[in-house]
XYZ file of C-alpha atoms in Angstrom:
678
model
C 0.000 0.000 0.000
C 1.421 3.342 -1.085
C 1.454 6.257 1.274
C 2.216 9.925 0.746
C 3.293 12.545 3.199
C 4.367 16.184 3.205
C 8.000 16.999 4.160
C 9.983 20.219 4.396
C 12.803 21.058 2.089
C 16.032 21.018 4.128
C 18.336 22.257 1.405
C 20.283 25.447 1.945
C 19.741 26.794 -1.530
C 16.426 28.252 -0.675
C 15.844 30.796 1.998
C 12.318 29.581 2.724
C 11.145 26.180 3.834
C 8.558 24.647 1.485
C 6.431 21.516 1.651
C 6.824 18.644 -0.767
C 5.093 15.268 -1.242
C 7.080 12.121 -0.440
C 5.745 8.669 -1.368
C 6.449 5.492 0.682
C 5.007 2.016 0.906
C 3.612 0.338 4.039
C 6.167 -1.674 6.124
C 9.078 -0.454 4.038
C 11.705 2.122 4.537
C 11.461 5.506 2.947
C 12.003 5.516 -0.757
C 14.562 8.236 -0.528
C 14.735 11.920 -0.224
C 11.684 13.905 -1.346
C 11.353 14.832 -4.942
C 12.076 18.486 -5.145
C 10.940 20.461 -8.154
C 12.384 23.843 -8.811
C 9.630 25.969 -10.341
C 12.149 28.457 -11.533
C 13.905 25.889 -13.702
C 12.019 25.468 -17.098
C 13.501 22.028 -17.618
C 11.884 20.774 -14.406
C 8.357 22.202 -14.922
C 7.887 21.141 -18.524
C 5.552 18.270 -17.597
C 3.433 20.231 -15.120
C 0.473 20.917 -17.437
C -3.287 20.262 -17.253
C -4.912 18.864 -20.413
C -8.527 20.123 -20.981
C -10.578 18.174 -23.528
C -13.607 19.889 -25.215
C -16.159 17.751 -27.004
C -18.850 18.996 -29.456
C -21.601 17.040 -31.190
C -23.449 18.169 -34.378
C -26.307 16.432 -36.168
C -27.323 16.751 -39.845
C -30.322 15.333 -41.643
C -29.159 13.245 -44.597
C -32.590 12.304 -45.916
C -36.022 11.061 -45.083
C -38.694 8.938 -46.670
C -42.337 8.147 -46.166
C -43.995 4.749 -46.300
C -47.757 4.447 -46.403
C -49.798 1.299 -45.895
C -53.509 1.054 -46.557
C -55.597 -1.631 -44.854
C -59.115 -2.322 -46.056
C -61.555 -4.124 -43.784
C -65.160 -4.921 -44.548
C -67.556 -4.665 -41.619
C -70.526 -6.892 -40.956
C -72.988 -4.171 -41.964
C -71.459 -4.024 -45.429
C -69.468 -0.809 -44.953
C -65.783 -0.741 -45.777
C -63.195 0.697 -43.421
C -59.898 1.891 -44.828
C -56.998 2.519 -42.460
C -53.924 4.376 -43.765
C -50.693 4.116 -41.792
C -47.950 6.600 -42.726
C -44.422 6.047 -41.416
C -41.850 8.763 -41.888
C -38.193 7.707 -41.621
C -35.529 10.366 -41.037
C -31.830 9.578 -41.423
C -29.513 11.814 -39.352
C -25.732 11.925 -39.013
C -24.179 12.964 -35.694
C -20.568 14.181 -35.798
C -18.333 14.529 -32.735
C -15.456 16.983 -32.423
C -12.836 16.725 -29.683
C -10.250 19.378 -28.933
C -7.500 19.157 -26.254
C -6.060 22.356 -24.819
C -3.012 22.238 -22.465
C -2.920 24.680 -19.548
C 0.148 25.534 -17.475
C -0.093 24.729 -13.791
C 2.890 26.816 -12.756
C 1.111 30.151 -12.953
C 0.987 31.875 -9.646
C -1.857 33.898 -8.401
C -1.641 37.577 -8.953
C -1.486 39.517 -5.732
C -4.643 41.502 -5.215
C -5.004 44.504 -3.070
C -7.680 47.038 -2.325
C -8.368 49.349 -5.235
C -10.001 52.672 -5.336
C -13.294 53.276 -7.126
C -11.899 54.723 -10.396
C -9.721 51.646 -10.890
C -12.690 49.291 -10.271
C -14.879 51.182 -12.774
C -12.158 51.093 -15.425
C -11.667 47.346 -14.936
C -15.436 46.741 -15.213
C -15.494 48.579 -18.541
C -12.671 46.419 -19.835
C -14.435 43.223 -18.759
C -17.685 44.420 -20.285
C -15.978 44.912 -23.619
C -14.756 41.339 -23.481
C -18.364 39.928 -23.431
C -20.066 38.692 -26.628
C -21.604 41.506 -28.596
C -23.656 41.645 -31.819
C -20.818 43.609 -33.408
C -18.569 40.555 -33.015
C -20.537 38.762 -35.766
C -18.577 38.446 -38.999
C -20.766 40.081 -41.575
C -18.961 39.061 -44.757
C -18.101 40.923 -47.890
C -20.989 43.409 -47.879
C -19.609 46.677 -46.516
C -22.957 48.503 -46.347
C -24.853 46.019 -44.184
C -24.987 46.364 -40.436
C -24.541 43.558 -37.929
C -28.209 43.822 -36.927
C -29.405 43.421 -40.522
C -27.043 40.511 -41.042
C -28.367 38.789 -37.909
C -31.941 39.346 -39.128
C -31.069 37.806 -42.503
C -29.533 34.823 -40.736
C -32.699 34.333 -38.694
C -34.868 34.523 -41.820
C -32.636 32.070 -43.677
C -32.597 29.613 -40.777
C -36.374 29.699 -40.198
C -37.235 29.662 -43.902
C -40.039 27.281 -44.983
C -41.233 26.753 -41.420
C -45.021 27.132 -41.418
C -46.237 29.913 -39.184
C -42.750 31.432 -38.750
C -42.187 34.853 -40.258
C -39.236 36.790 -38.882
C -39.339 40.489 -39.722
C -37.885 42.114 -36.625
C -36.396 41.445 -33.184
C -39.574 42.079 -31.199
C -43.025 40.733 -32.097
C -41.761 38.040 -34.507
C -40.388 36.055 -31.546
C -43.348 36.311 -29.145
C -44.925 32.947 -30.047
C -41.644 31.044 -29.539
C -41.880 29.287 -32.937
C -38.804 31.096 -34.273
C -36.602 29.839 -31.369
C -37.928 26.301 -31.858
C -37.370 26.518 -35.632
C -33.699 27.529 -35.186
C -33.002 24.540 -32.949
C -35.060 22.136 -35.105
C -33.303 23.279 -38.273
C -29.902 22.353 -36.793
C -30.906 19.531 -34.424
C -34.224 17.967 -35.508
C -33.601 15.102 -33.092
C -33.949 17.466 -30.139
C -37.277 19.111 -31.083
C -40.527 17.434 -32.191
C -41.989 20.042 -34.475
C -45.413 18.425 -34.525
C -45.721 18.702 -30.754
C -44.168 22.183 -30.665
C -46.931 23.546 -32.881
C -49.662 22.587 -30.419
C -47.877 23.975 -27.346
C -48.373 27.422 -25.829
C -45.885 30.157 -26.589
C -44.208 30.131 -23.169
C -43.933 26.346 -23.217
C -42.164 26.529 -26.569
C -39.702 29.153 -25.342
C -39.038 27.271 -22.114
C -38.215 24.137 -24.098
C -36.024 26.002 -26.604
C -34.066 27.904 -23.906
C -33.536 24.730 -21.885
C -32.259 22.720 -24.898
C -29.917 25.510 -26.037
C -28.443 25.803 -22.558
C -28.185 22.066 -21.927
C -26.784 20.984 -25.284
C -24.708 23.974 -26.354
C -24.093 25.981 -23.215
C -25.982 29.053 -24.448
C -26.505 31.215 -21.389
C -30.164 31.688 -20.616
C -30.395 35.458 -20.793
C -34.190 35.501 -21.277
C -37.268 34.135 -19.628
C -40.481 33.341 -21.532
C -42.215 36.125 -19.615
C -39.667 38.630 -20.971
C -40.504 37.738 -24.585
C -44.237 37.021 -24.396
C -45.188 40.658 -23.864
C -46.593 43.421 -26.006
C -43.220 45.160 -26.234
C -40.299 42.701 -25.856
C -36.897 44.189 -25.180
C -35.108 44.335 -28.517
C -31.565 44.549 -27.127
C -32.035 41.486 -24.933
C -33.433 39.490 -27.841
C -30.581 40.534 -30.125
C -28.030 39.507 -27.513
C -29.581 36.062 -27.051
C -30.083 35.485 -30.803
C -26.427 36.448 -31.333
C -25.481 33.626 -28.949
C -27.564 31.213 -31.043
C -25.804 32.507 -34.163
C -22.423 31.656 -32.626
C -23.597 28.089 -32.063
C -25.378 27.680 -35.429
C -23.641 30.063 -37.866
C -24.947 28.372 -41.029
C -28.153 26.283 -41.389
C -27.798 22.780 -42.906
C -28.328 22.523 -46.641
C -31.103 19.935 -46.246
C -34.280 21.173 -44.610
C -35.510 18.703 -41.953
C -39.172 19.249 -42.842
C -38.716 18.525 -46.554
C -37.013 15.348 -47.671
C -35.663 14.793 -51.172
C -38.716 12.928 -52.456
C -41.036 15.696 -51.265
C -38.814 18.354 -52.820
C -38.896 16.506 -56.133
C -42.675 16.286 -56.054
C -42.953 19.963 -55.173
C -40.576 20.812 -58.017
C -42.606 18.639 -60.384
C -45.798 20.418 -59.312
C -44.172 23.841 -59.595
C -42.848 23.209 -63.124
C -46.117 21.792 -64.456
C -48.186 24.476 -62.707
C -45.934 27.196 -64.171
C -46.402 25.738 -67.649
C -50.191 25.544 -67.266
C -50.319 29.029 -65.725
C -48.333 30.590 -68.578
C -50.423 28.754 -71.191
C -53.667 29.969 -69.604
C -52.401 33.570 -69.494
C -51.304 33.437 -73.133
C -54.537 31.887 -74.390
C -56.676 34.146 -72.202
C -55.057 37.159 -73.864
C -55.883 35.585 -77.244
C -59.496 34.971 -76.188
C -59.865 38.686 -75.437
C -59.209 39.523 -79.093
C -62.404 40.445 -80.924
C -60.900 41.723 -84.197
C -62.581 39.291 -86.588
C -61.771 39.162 -90.337
C -64.239 40.890 -92.701
C -64.635 38.108 -95.284
C -66.737 34.961 -95.029
C -63.906 32.645 -96.104
C -61.533 33.976 -93.450
C -64.306 33.824 -90.851
C -64.976 30.169 -91.665
C -61.261 29.491 -91.243
C -61.304 31.235 -87.856
C -64.329 29.182 -86.770
C -62.511 26.009 -87.840
C -59.451 27.048 -85.822
C -61.634 27.720 -82.777
C -63.217 24.292 -83.092
C -59.809 22.638 -83.523
C -58.536 24.521 -80.458
C -61.432 23.100 -78.429
C -60.771 19.523 -79.553
C -56.952 19.466 -79.819
C -55.425 21.951 -77.358
C -57.834 22.226 -74.436
C -58.109 18.480 -73.523
C -54.332 17.950 -72.915
C -54.157 21.027 -70.699
C -57.288 19.926 -68.883
C -55.614 16.589 -68.134
C -52.564 18.467 -66.841
C -54.831 20.507 -64.563
C -56.485 17.383 -63.213
C -53.086 15.825 -62.544
C -52.025 19.027 -60.766
C -55.132 18.826 -58.594
C -54.345 15.258 -57.593
C -50.664 16.049 -57.004
C -51.501 19.060 -54.847
C -53.944 17.063 -52.709
C -51.264 14.416 -52.168
C -48.799 17.112 -51.123
C -51.372 18.543 -48.736
C -51.755 15.160 -47.061
C -47.984 14.801 -46.863
C -47.389 18.221 -45.318
C -50.430 18.094 -43.060
C -48.196 17.618 -40.032
C -46.054 20.666 -40.772
C -48.553 23.060 -42.293
C -49.406 24.348 -45.729
C -47.553 23.474 -48.949
C -44.804 25.957 -49.825
C -46.123 27.041 -53.246
C -46.307 30.502 -54.832
C -49.817 32.020 -54.594
C -50.299 32.171 -58.375
C -49.361 28.464 -58.683
C -51.745 27.316 -55.952
C -54.305 24.859 -57.272
C -57.185 27.152 -56.259
C -55.620 29.997 -58.239
C -55.096 27.665 -61.221
C -58.751 26.618 -61.048
C -59.933 30.248 -60.952
C -57.787 31.294 -63.915
C -58.891 28.195 -65.835
C -62.547 28.981 -65.190
C -62.024 32.576 -66.331
C -60.200 31.356 -69.445
C -62.960 28.866 -70.360
C -65.600 31.566 -69.928
C -63.640 33.869 -72.244
C -63.226 31.066 -74.791
C -66.915 30.187 -74.795
C -67.848 33.855 -75.177
C -65.412 34.293 -78.080
C -66.593 31.086 -79.754
C -70.198 32.265 -79.450
C -69.318 35.614 -80.996
C -67.428 33.866 -83.809
C -70.522 31.791 -84.649
C -72.731 34.879 -84.518
C -70.347 36.779 -86.796
C -70.221 33.796 -89.169
C -74.028 33.690 -89.377
C -74.115 37.449 -89.944
C -71.614 37.245 -92.803
C -73.492 34.312 -94.354
C -76.707 36.326 -94.181
C -74.961 39.310 -95.790
C -73.429 37.003 -98.392
C -76.872 35.731 -99.380
C -78.178 39.293 -99.532
C -75.212 40.344 -101.661
C -75.819 37.453 -104.064
C -79.471 38.459 -104.327
C -78.454 42.055 -105.036
C -75.984 40.855 -107.655
C -78.639 38.784 -109.443
C -81.192 41.583 -109.343
C -78.623 44.043 -110.697
C -78.035 41.759 -113.674
C -81.761 41.270 -114.182
C -82.520 44.991 -113.887
C -79.713 45.825 -116.270
C -81.148 43.327 -118.752
C -84.619 44.882 -118.360
C -83.172 48.322 -119.022
C -81.549 46.968 -122.201
C -84.928 45.646 -123.317
C -86.644 48.958 -122.556
C -83.951 50.875 -124.391
C -84.323 48.724 -127.529
C -88.100 49.062 -127.375
C -87.875 52.833 -127.100
C -85.629 52.939 -130.164
C -87.939 50.609 -132.134
C -91.151 52.441 -131.222
C -89.553 55.841 -131.902
C -88.856 54.823 -135.526
C -92.483 53.777 -136.236
C -94.381 56.212 -134.035
C -95.400 58.350 -137.017
C -97.056 55.355 -138.692
C -99.102 54.341 -135.673
C -102.471 55.584 -134.627
C -102.135 58.131 -131.817
C -104.080 55.890 -129.436
C -101.831 52.904 -130.215
C -98.758 55.068 -129.776
C -100.160 56.389 -126.489
C -100.772 52.839 -125.310
C -97.202 51.853 -126.175
C -95.870 54.898 -124.343
C -97.947 54.019 -121.273
C -96.672 50.455 -121.344
C -93.057 51.588 -121.537
C -93.748 54.063 -118.735
C -95.179 51.227 -116.652
C -92.092 49.073 -117.288
C -89.883 51.952 -116.191
C -91.959 52.339 -113.017
C -91.512 48.653 -112.190
C -87.794 48.959 -112.845
C -87.653 52.003 -110.575
C -89.202 49.982 -107.741
C -86.608 47.275 -108.252
C -83.827 49.866 -108.142
C -85.229 51.358 -104.945
C -85.289 47.887 -103.398
C -81.660 47.419 -104.474
C -80.707 50.740 -102.873
C -82.290 49.606 -99.591
C -80.422 46.296 -99.691
C -77.129 48.005 -100.495
C -77.582 50.402 -97.574
C -78.055 47.348 -95.351
C -74.781 45.910 -96.659
C -72.970 49.217 -96.126
C -74.280 49.641 -92.595
C -73.219 46.053 -91.808
C -69.682 46.820 -93.075
C -69.885 44.193 -95.812
C -66.612 44.106 -97.698
C -68.124 44.277 -101.214
C -70.831 46.742 -100.210
C -69.187 49.833 -101.788
C -68.747 48.034 -105.120
C -72.410 46.963 -105.215
C -73.420 50.503 -104.270
C -71.574 51.865 -107.307
C -73.314 49.382 -109.607
C -76.742 50.258 -108.215
C -76.024 53.968 -108.665
C -75.074 53.327 -112.304
C -78.361 51.477 -112.795
C -80.274 54.454 -111.400
C -78.394 56.867 -113.643
C -79.224 54.700 -116.656
C -82.869 54.552 -115.609
C -82.962 58.369 -115.502
C -81.410 58.524 -118.978
C -83.980 56.075 -120.396
C -86.812 58.087 -118.894
C -85.449 61.213 -120.595
C -85.085 59.244 -123.822
C -88.739 58.108 -123.617
C -89.977 61.675 -123.194
C -87.689 62.932 -125.925
C -88.494 60.353 -128.622
C -92.065 59.187 -127.857
C -93.964 61.289 -125.336
C -92.741 64.595 -126.836
C -93.755 63.795 -130.435
C -97.121 62.427 -129.245
C -97.847 65.750 -127.571
C -97.475 67.531 -130.917
C -100.022 65.257 -132.672
C -103.624 66.503 -133.015
C -106.769 64.368 -133.423
C -110.422 64.769 -132.451
C -110.931 64.316 -128.795
C -114.520 63.041 -129.340
C -113.395 60.313 -131.709
C -110.684 59.235 -129.334
C -113.069 59.129 -126.449
C -115.811 57.246 -128.321
C -113.336 54.830 -129.888
C -111.714 54.114 -126.585
C -115.060 53.524 -124.981
C -116.203 51.181 -127.745
C -112.923 49.216 -127.752
C -112.943 48.882 -123.988
C -116.505 47.634 -123.869
C -115.958 45.252 -126.766
C -112.767 43.840 -125.179
C -114.415 43.326 -121.831
C -117.400 41.625 -123.395
C -115.294 39.327 -125.552
C -112.976 38.313 -122.712
C -115.859 37.496 -120.453
C -118.024 35.620 -122.956
C -115.767 34.177 -125.659
C -113.804 31.027 -124.635
C -110.980 31.765 -127.107
C -110.465 35.240 -125.629
C -110.572 33.742 -122.156
C -107.964 31.102 -123.078
C -105.609 33.789 -124.401
C -106.042 35.871 -121.266
C -105.371 32.856 -118.998
C -102.272 32.019 -120.997
C -100.999 35.575 -120.592
C -101.545 35.455 -116.817
C -99.775 32.071 -116.575
C -96.741 33.409 -118.453
C -96.560 36.538 -116.291
C -96.811 34.576 -113.034
C -94.201 32.063 -114.135
C -91.850 34.872 -115.236
C -92.221 36.570 -111.848
C -91.573 33.244 -110.133
C -88.327 32.770 -112.090
C -87.171 36.319 -111.377
C -87.637 35.865 -107.630
C -86.096 32.392 -107.485
C -82.754 31.808 -105.724
C -79.608 30.328 -107.271
C -78.299 28.564 -104.140
C -75.272 29.224 -101.923
C -73.429 25.904 -102.045
C -73.166 22.756 -104.136
C -76.261 20.927 -102.768
C -78.518 23.995 -102.982
C -77.362 24.843 -106.553
C -78.008 21.265 -107.624
C -81.499 21.419 -106.109
C -82.283 24.739 -107.862
C -81.041 23.349 -111.182
C -83.176 20.211 -110.928
C -86.231 22.299 -109.976
C -85.734 24.709 -112.858
C -85.241 21.856 -115.326
C -88.728 20.659 -114.474
C -90.108 24.202 -114.720
C -88.354 24.769 -118.055
C -89.905 21.577 -119.369
C -93.337 22.964 -118.474
C -92.499 26.213 -120.295
C -91.547 24.282 -123.434
C -94.746 22.236 -123.237
C -96.775 25.449 -122.878
C -95.812 26.353 -126.450
C -98.563 24.020 -127.674
C -101.164 26.183 -125.923
C -99.760 29.254 -127.619
C -100.069 27.510 -130.983
C -103.676 26.619 -130.137
C -104.391 30.280 -129.461
C -102.817 31.225 -132.799
C -105.010 28.726 -134.657
C -108.103 30.185 -132.963
C -107.855 33.357 -135.121
C -109.900 31.622 -137.801
C -112.959 31.974 -135.616
C -112.851 35.828 -135.690
C -113.276 38.544 -138.283
C -113.270 42.330 -138.609
C -112.933 44.145 -135.271
C -112.961 41.001 -133.141
C -110.058 39.634 -135.169
C -108.121 42.875 -134.621
C -108.763 42.756 -130.881
C -107.874 39.064 -130.731
C -104.633 39.726 -132.628
C -103.673 42.353 -130.034
C -104.164 39.859 -127.206
C -102.380 37.177 -129.163
C -99.472 39.533 -129.813
C -99.223 40.242 -126.084
C -99.252 36.497 -125.358
C -96.540 35.805 -127.887
C -94.398 38.626 -126.499
C -94.672 37.600 -122.823
C -94.159 33.917 -123.731
C -91.028 34.798 -125.710
C -89.727 36.781 -122.742
C -90.536 33.858 -120.404
C -88.840 31.327 -122.663
C -85.746 33.497 -123.042
C -85.485 34.092 -119.296
C -85.969 30.398 -118.561
C -83.231 29.431 -121.015
C -80.877 32.045 -119.588
C -81.570 30.900 -116.026
C -80.985 27.254 -116.936
C -77.723 28.209 -118.618
C -76.658 30.298 -115.611
C -77.436 27.421 -113.251
C -75.425 25.027 -115.385
C -72.460 27.425 -115.417
C -72.742 28.064 -111.676
C -72.983 24.339 -110.905
C -69.960 23.585 -113.053
C -67.965 26.344 -111.338
C -68.973 25.268 -107.806
C -68.111 21.637 -108.542
C -64.707 22.629 -109.878
C -64.064 25.054 -107.005
C -65.199 22.441 -104.443
C -62.787 19.895 -105.881
C -59.922 22.369 -105.690
C -60.867 23.375 -102.129
C -60.974 19.738 -101.045
C -57.485 19.216 -102.455
C -56.203 22.332 -100.680
C -57.888 21.347 -97.402
C -56.231 17.925 -97.498
C -52.800 19.490 -97.966
C -53.514 22.077 -95.285
C -54.643 19.412 -92.795
C -51.351 17.577 -93.264
C -49.380 20.725 -92.440
C -51.574 21.720 -89.508
C -51.545 18.312 -87.828
C -47.795 17.749 -88.216
C -46.071 17.653 -84.814
C -42.897 19.727 -85.202
C -41.979 19.087 -81.554
C -41.542 15.336 -82.180
C -37.919 14.384 -81.530
C -38.113 11.515 -84.043
C -39.421 13.627 -86.915
C -38.050 12.639 -90.332
C -36.833 15.894 -91.845
C -35.664 14.262 -95.065
C -39.115 12.822 -95.732
C -40.677 16.229 -95.001
C -38.273 17.939 -97.375
C -39.108 15.446 -100.122
C -42.821 15.910 -99.448
C -42.358 19.686 -99.693
C -40.688 19.362 -103.100
C -43.526 17.179 -104.381
C -46.095 19.596 -102.960
C -44.516 22.576 -104.736
C -44.445 20.577 -107.983
C -48.143 19.722 -107.608
C -48.975 23.358 -106.897
C -47.196 24.484 -110.049
C -49.074 21.872 -112.089
C -52.434 22.893 -110.635
C -51.789 26.624 -110.960
C -53.267 26.714 -114.482
C -56.281 24.734 -113.266
C -56.728 27.124 -110.342
C -56.582 30.101 -112.698
C -59.166 28.599 -115.055
C -61.597 27.987 -112.212
C -61.059 31.513 -110.920
C -61.651 33.000 -114.408
C -64.902 31.063 -114.730
C -65.999 32.399 -111.363
C -65.184 35.992 -112.295
C -67.091 35.577 -115.560
C -70.210 34.678 -113.584
C -70.071 37.909 -111.564
């Protein structure tokens, strides 16, 4: 058994007697003289050192994963119970640092003596300066930022993405204690259960955070929860304590403990797809606001086709993306239910996407409705313009007939009886009056086209004005060549009156009583009605309607040809009359022959026009079908396909250009035929 005892130094080298430790063993002589160490000799005190070892532990989150298990159980009452069990696994790495610091044991105490008050105050100031201050924080390379702002940025960066934590200052932002808990959880998630922290009271959170910081990292507890949970917390005290936390946790870990890698990938997937859908909706919504429609019917039909293709080709894929976003967002909500809301920009939130989508679909439906209304309006104007065009041609033809008749009657007016000449002048005047009514109707229709901003309205207006000018000229010509000369003729008024009375009575009696007169009169009425029917008939607007009009008119034209036998029968009936009755019958027969000739000519011209129009529409339809097929190939080609065969497309383009050059002459011929019909 070893024993130690204190002995005095008996050497003469030292003026003072000092105590030393001498070791001996039980029941044995002394081991020798005491070991004397000279503290003034460096060689002898080299081994008199105390070794202090400092240990530090740090934990980082390397990753986490979630496993979910669904259990389905069917109850006796037929209901089904589904139980979902979610297990979250977090992988953390704890690192230990050990540092040994030697300390000399040969230092002697410094003699202390009583000091006066100025010396004590000066020493207190020096010691105060040695304490940790906010200004001791290393700010970095930004010369214009203060230590306070840097500390605030550090707090924001450390507590970023923590639900319910929003650090904006060093007072009210820390009252609920979530910011203190977030700083510790960000660096040591194994020490703080964030799910339980959220349901605790503010003072409980702060008490837990202060206790953990002091126990694990030696951060002096400078605050109490009551000091922070007030209406006006002390800013300087908070800054001092937060600076101590900054010294312990200068930089937050790169991996956020609340968001593992799988969750981050899903959030990134949602954010990218939502951004794409959001940008597409904004772009198409701006397009849907455009109401500048083309003025022509062909361009409007193309726009309506594009709108329909947009509804069937572009909207469904984006709608599927939106549905997938909805499902993905709901899954993320379930995943982050324990930590709070999903960290997504407000404009990319699924509710915001749904609202913008609803607004976009409303705009599209409104635009599509307006496109259909505009298309119907242009089709209605197109039909009106075609009617005006036909009536202009017919009126112009009638004016040609009136002009020839005026010239013919003017050459033989001197050989006619004044009453016959007067009757001819009245008939021409009546024809001009009917033509004037037609022109007035054309003017009304043209004004409708102009007010509706029809593209060819001004051109039709010019043609109608030319018709009216020609009508005025023919009226002047009638007065100059027929009415004027008749005014200079003189004949007994009594004879004219008696003759007119006799002829009128005789004509009325014969028409009412004689069957041959009645047959002629009925034939005249039939010809006039049929001529009016042909003049008011339509030509059709497309291939089926033109074909129907042509077939109908072929049947009507056959009836007109067959009616010639009735005219011949009326001609043969002249043998039953003599003297004045024969003259009166010849006048009626002449009127029948004239109106029948006009009817037959108009029917032939209409049949010819229908044949020409049908041939043109068939040719134009064939060319349009060919162009539509080529256009559909170009429109439906997917240029974004990575496996697209550019060589095949180039060869197809060369063949297409060759076909276009070959069909150019055919296109021109069809276009010339169409212009000839106008």
